[in-house]
């Protein structure tokens, strides 16, 4: 009995600590940003990212194919120094590791879409976008995309399209002018034009003489 009485204070302290920390443990367990038990890396998620410039800002639109088994998408953009880059629009929750979480409602008519804005003061050199798709039971699939390479490719494509359009317009205008000139020359060189020219000379000579 004496031993049991001596243990009562310790038992009371342990019970108090357990009651104090149990809400925190429960919240951590229910935290949708919790670390996944299993993460599979793949390049076949079908993620599509488009880049648009507006003023000094750059907007990245991320489109991800989802189905009824996907309820959560986590997105993260980090530079080579493991610092977060950009601001995500409309995220459900911001996580402690600088990632953002979106609750997904899959639809047959559209994919999941999220938008991130990077200001001109932020350096996107060696910035990677990480896409995590939760598929249930603590499992997720992940893919990464280099935003610097993506922006370079977009710039190159835009330049190529602009050059192609300019070349096409120049070629079309040159062809039109050449065609018009050729038609005028052909008209003047036709038999009818020659006959009209002779008739005009004849009439002028009659009037003069």
CSV table of C-alpha atoms in Angstrom, one decimal:
chain,number,residue,atom,x,y,z
A,1,UNK,CA,0.0,0.0,0.0
A,2,UNK,CA,2.8,2.4,0.8
A,3,UNK,CA,4.4,1.7,-2.6
A,4,UNK,CA,1.0,2.4,-4.3
A,5,UNK,CA,0.6,5.6,-2.4
A,6,UNK,CA,4.1,6.7,-3.4
A,7,UNK,CA,3.2,6.1,-7.1
A,8,UNK,CA,-0.1,8.0,-7.0
A,9,UNK,CA,1.5,11.5,-7.6
A,10,UNK,CA,3.5,10.1,-10.6
A,11,UNK,CA,0.3,8.5,-12.0
A,12,UNK,CA,-1.6,11.7,-11.5
A,13,UNK,CA,1.0,13.7,-13.4
A,14,UNK,CA,1.1,11.1,-16.3
A,15,UNK,CA,-2.7,11.2,-16.5
A,16,UNK,CA,-2.7,15.0,-16.6
A,17,UNK,CA,-0.1,15.1,-19.3
A,18,UNK,CA,-2.0,12.5,-21.3
A,19,UNK,CA,-5.2,14.6,-21.1
A,20,UNK,CA,-3.3,17.8,-22.1
A,21,UNK,CA,-1.6,16.3,-25.1
A,22,UNK,CA,-4.4,14.1,-26.4
A,23,UNK,CA,-6.2,16.9,-28.3
A,24,UNK,CA,-2.9,17.9,-29.9
A,25,UNK,CA,-2.2,14.3,-30.9
A,26,UNK,CA,-5.7,13.9,-32.2
A,27,UNK,CA,-5.4,17.1,-34.3
A,28,UNK,CA,-2.1,16.0,-35.7
A,29,UNK,CA,-3.6,12.6,-36.6
A,30,UNK,CA,-6.5,14.3,-38.4
A,31,UNK,CA,-4.4,17.0,-40.0
A,32,UNK,CA,-4.8,16.6,-43.8
A,33,UNK,CA,-1.3,17.9,-44.3
A,34,UNK,CA,0.2,15.0,-42.3
A,35,UNK,CA,3.1,13.1,-43.8
A,36,UNK,CA,2.0,10.2,-46.0
A,37,UNK,CA,2.9,6.7,-45.1
A,38,UNK,CA,3.7,5.8,-48.7
A,39,UNK,CA,4.6,8.2,-51.6
A,40,UNK,CA,5.1,6.8,-55.1
A,41,UNK,CA,7.0,9.0,-57.6
A,42,UNK,CA,5.8,9.0,-61.2
A,43,UNK,CA,6.1,11.0,-64.4
A,44,UNK,CA,2.6,9.9,-65.7
A,45,UNK,CA,0.2,12.0,-63.7
A,46,UNK,CA,-0.8,14.0,-66.7
A,47,UNK,CA,-0.1,17.3,-65.0
A,48,UNK,CA,-0.3,20.3,-67.4
A,49,UNK,CA,1.1,23.7,-66.5
A,50,UNK,CA,0.6,26.9,-68.5
A,51,UNK,CA,2.5,30.2,-68.0
A,52,UNK,CA,1.2,33.7,-68.6
A,53,UNK,CA,2.9,37.0,-67.9
A,54,UNK,CA,0.9,40.0,-66.6
A,55,UNK,CA,2.8,43.2,-65.9
A,56,UNK,CA,5.7,42.2,-63.6
A,57,UNK,CA,4.0,39.0,-62.4
A,58,UNK,CA,4.0,35.5,-63.8
A,59,UNK,CA,0.9,33.2,-63.4
A,60,UNK,CA,1.2,29.5,-63.4
A,61,UNK,CA,-2.0,27.5,-64.0
A,62,UNK,CA,-1.8,23.9,-62.9
A,63,UNK,CA,-4.3,21.3,-64.2
A,64,UNK,CA,-4.4,17.8,-62.8
A,65,UNK,CA,-6.5,14.9,-63.9
A,66,UNK,CA,-8.5,13.5,-60.9
A,67,UNK,CA,-11.1,10.8,-60.3
A,68,UNK,CA,-13.4,9.8,-57.6
A,69,UNK,CA,-10.6,8.3,-55.5
A,70,UNK,CA,-8.8,11.6,-55.1
A,71,UNK,CA,-10.0,13.9,-52.4
A,72,UNK,CA,-6.8,16.0,-51.7
A,73,UNK,CA,-4.1,17.6,-53.8
A,74,UNK,CA,-1.1,19.1,-52.2
A,75,UNK,CA,1.1,21.6,-54.1
A,76,UNK,CA,4.6,22.9,-53.2
A,77,UNK,CA,7.1,25.2,-55.0
A,78,UNK,CA,10.6,25.3,-53.6
A,79,UNK,CA,13.8,26.8,-54.9
A,80,UNK,CA,17.3,25.3,-54.5
A,81,UNK,CA,17.6,26.6,-51.0
A,82,UNK,CA,14.4,24.9,-49.9
A,83,UNK,CA,12.5,28.2,-49.7
A,84,UNK,CA,8.9,28.5,-50.8
A,85,UNK,CA,8.2,30.6,-54.0
A,86,UNK,CA,5.0,32.1,-55.2
A,87,UNK,CA,1.5,32.5,-53.8
A,88,UNK,CA,-1.3,30.0,-54.4
A,89,UNK,CA,-4.8,31.2,-54.9
A,90,UNK,CA,-7.8,29.8,-53.0
A,91,UNK,CA,-6.0,27.0,-51.1
A,92,UNK,CA,-8.0,25.2,-48.5
A,93,UNK,CA,-5.2,25.1,-46.0
A,94,UNK,CA,-1.5,26.2,-45.8
A,95,UNK,CA,0.7,23.5,-44.4
A,96,UNK,CA,3.7,23.9,-42.0
A,97,UNK,CA,6.1,22.8,-44.7
A,98,UNK,CA,5.2,25.7,-47.0
A,99,UNK,CA,3.0,23.5,-49.1
A,100,UNK,CA,-0.7,24.2,-49.7
A,101,UNK,CA,-3.6,21.8,-49.6
A,102,UNK,CA,-6.7,21.7,-51.8
A,103,UNK,CA,-9.8,19.6,-51.2
A,104,UNK,CA,-10.9,18.1,-54.5
A,105,UNK,CA,-14.4,17.5,-55.8
A,106,UNK,CA,-13.8,15.4,-58.9
A,107,UNK,CA,-16.0,16.1,-61.9
A,108,UNK,CA,-16.5,14.3,-65.1
A,109,UNK,CA,-16.4,17.6,-67.1
A,110,UNK,CA,-13.2,19.2,-65.7
A,111,UNK,CA,-9.9,18.5,-64.1
A,112,UNK,CA,-8.7,20.0,-60.8
A,113,UNK,CA,-7.1,23.4,-61.4
A,114,UNK,CA,-5.0,25.7,-59.2
A,115,UNK,CA,-3.3,29.0,-59.8
A,116,UNK,CA,0.0,30.4,-58.5
A,117,UNK,CA,1.4,33.9,-58.9
A,118,UNK,CA,5.1,34.7,-58.8
A,119,UNK,CA,6.2,38.4,-58.5
A,120,UNK,CA,9.0,39.9,-60.5
A,121,UNK,CA,11.0,40.1,-57.3
A,122,UNK,CA,11.1,36.4,-56.8
A,123,UNK,CA,13.7,34.3,-58.5
A,124,UNK,CA,12.4,31.1,-60.2
A,125,UNK,CA,15.8,29.8,-61.0
A,126,UNK,CA,15.9,26.1,-60.1
A,127,UNK,CA,12.4,26.2,-58.7
A,128,UNK,CA,10.5,22.9,-58.7
A,129,UNK,CA,6.8,22.4,-58.5
A,130,UNK,CA,5.8,19.3,-56.5
A,131,UNK,CA,2.4,17.8,-56.9
A,132,UNK,CA,1.1,15.3,-54.4
A,133,UNK,CA,-2.2,13.4,-55.1
A,134,UNK,CA,-3.7,11.6,-52.1
A,135,UNK,CA,-5.3,8.4,-53.1
A,136,UNK,CA,-6.4,7.2,-49.7
A,137,UNK,CA,-5.0,5.0,-46.9
A,138,UNK,CA,-2.1,7.3,-46.2
A,139,UNK,CA,-0.8,6.8,-49.8
A,140,UNK,CA,0.0,9.5,-52.3
A,141,UNK,CA,1.6,9.8,-55.8
A,142,UNK,CA,4.0,12.6,-56.5
A,143,UNK,CA,5.5,14.2,-59.6
A,144,UNK,CA,7.8,17.3,-60.0
A,145,UNK,CA,8.1,19.9,-62.7
A,146,UNK,CA,11.0,22.4,-63.2
A,147,UNK,CA,9.4,25.8,-63.6
A,148,UNK,CA,12.5,27.4,-65.0
A,149,UNK,CA,12.6,25.0,-67.9
A,150,UNK,CA,8.9,25.3,-68.4
A,151,UNK,CA,9.1,29.1,-68.6
A,152,UNK,CA,12.0,28.9,-71.0
A,153,UNK,CA,10.1,26.5,-73.3
A,154,UNK,CA,7.0,28.7,-73.2
A,155,UNK,CA,9.1,31.8,-74.1
A,156,UNK,CA,10.7,29.9,-77.0
A,157,UNK,CA,7.3,28.7,-78.3
A,158,UNK,CA,5.9,32.2,-78.1
A,159,UNK,CA,8.9,33.6,-80.0
A,160,UNK,CA,8.6,30.9,-82.6
A,161,UNK,CA,4.8,31.5,-83.1
A,162,UNK,CA,5.3,35.2,-83.3
A,163,UNK,CA,8.1,34.8,-85.9
A,164,UNK,CA,6.0,32.3,-87.9
A,165,UNK,CA,3.0,34.7,-87.9
A,166,UNK,CA,5.1,37.6,-89.0
A,167,UNK,CA,6.7,35.5,-91.8
A,168,UNK,CA,3.3,34.3,-92.9
A,169,UNK,CA,1.9,37.8,-93.1
A,170,UNK,CA,4.9,39.1,-95.0
A,171,UNK,CA,4.7,36.2,-97.4
A,172,UNK,CA,1.0,36.7,-98.0
A,173,UNK,CA,1.4,40.5,-98.6
A,174,UNK,CA,4.3,39.9,-101.0
A,175,UNK,CA,2.4,37.2,-102.9
A,176,UNK,CA,-0.7,39.5,-103.1
A,177,UNK,CA,1.4,42.4,-104.5
A,178,UNK,CA,3.2,40.1,-107.0
A,179,UNK,CA,-0.1,38.7,-108.1
A,180,UNK,CA,-1.7,42.1,-108.6
A,181,UNK,CA,1.3,43.3,-110.6
A,182,UNK,CA,1.2,40.2,-112.8
A,183,UNK,CA,-2.5,40.6,-113.5
A,184,UNK,CA,-1.9,44.3,-114.5
A,185,UNK,CA,0.9,43.3,-116.9
A,186,UNK,CA,-1.1,40.5,-118.4
A,187,UNK,CA,-4.1,42.8,-118.9
A,188,UNK,CA,-2.0,45.3,-120.7
A,189,UNK,CA,-0.3,42.6,-122.8
A,190,UNK,CA,-3.5,40.9,-123.8
A,191,UNK,CA,-4.9,41.1,-127.5
A,192,UNK,CA,-7.9,43.2,-126.3
A,193,UNK,CA,-5.6,45.7,-124.7
A,194,UNK,CA,-3.5,45.9,-127.9
A,195,UNK,CA,-6.6,46.5,-130.0
A,196,UNK,CA,-7.8,49.2,-127.7
A,197,UNK,CA,-4.4,50.9,-127.9
A,198,UNK,CA,-4.4,50.9,-131.7
A,199,UNK,CA,-8.0,52.3,-131.8
A,200,UNK,CA,-7.0,55.0,-129.4
A,201,UNK,CA,-4.0,56.0,-131.6
A,202,UNK,CA,-6.2,56.0,-134.7
A,203,UNK,CA,-8.8,58.3,-133.1
A,204,UNK,CA,-6.2,60.7,-131.9
A,205,UNK,CA,-4.6,60.8,-135.3
A,206,UNK,CA,-8.0,61.6,-136.9
A,207,UNK,CA,-8.6,64.4,-134.5
A,208,UNK,CA,-5.2,65.9,-135.1
A,209,UNK,CA,-5.2,65.6,-138.9
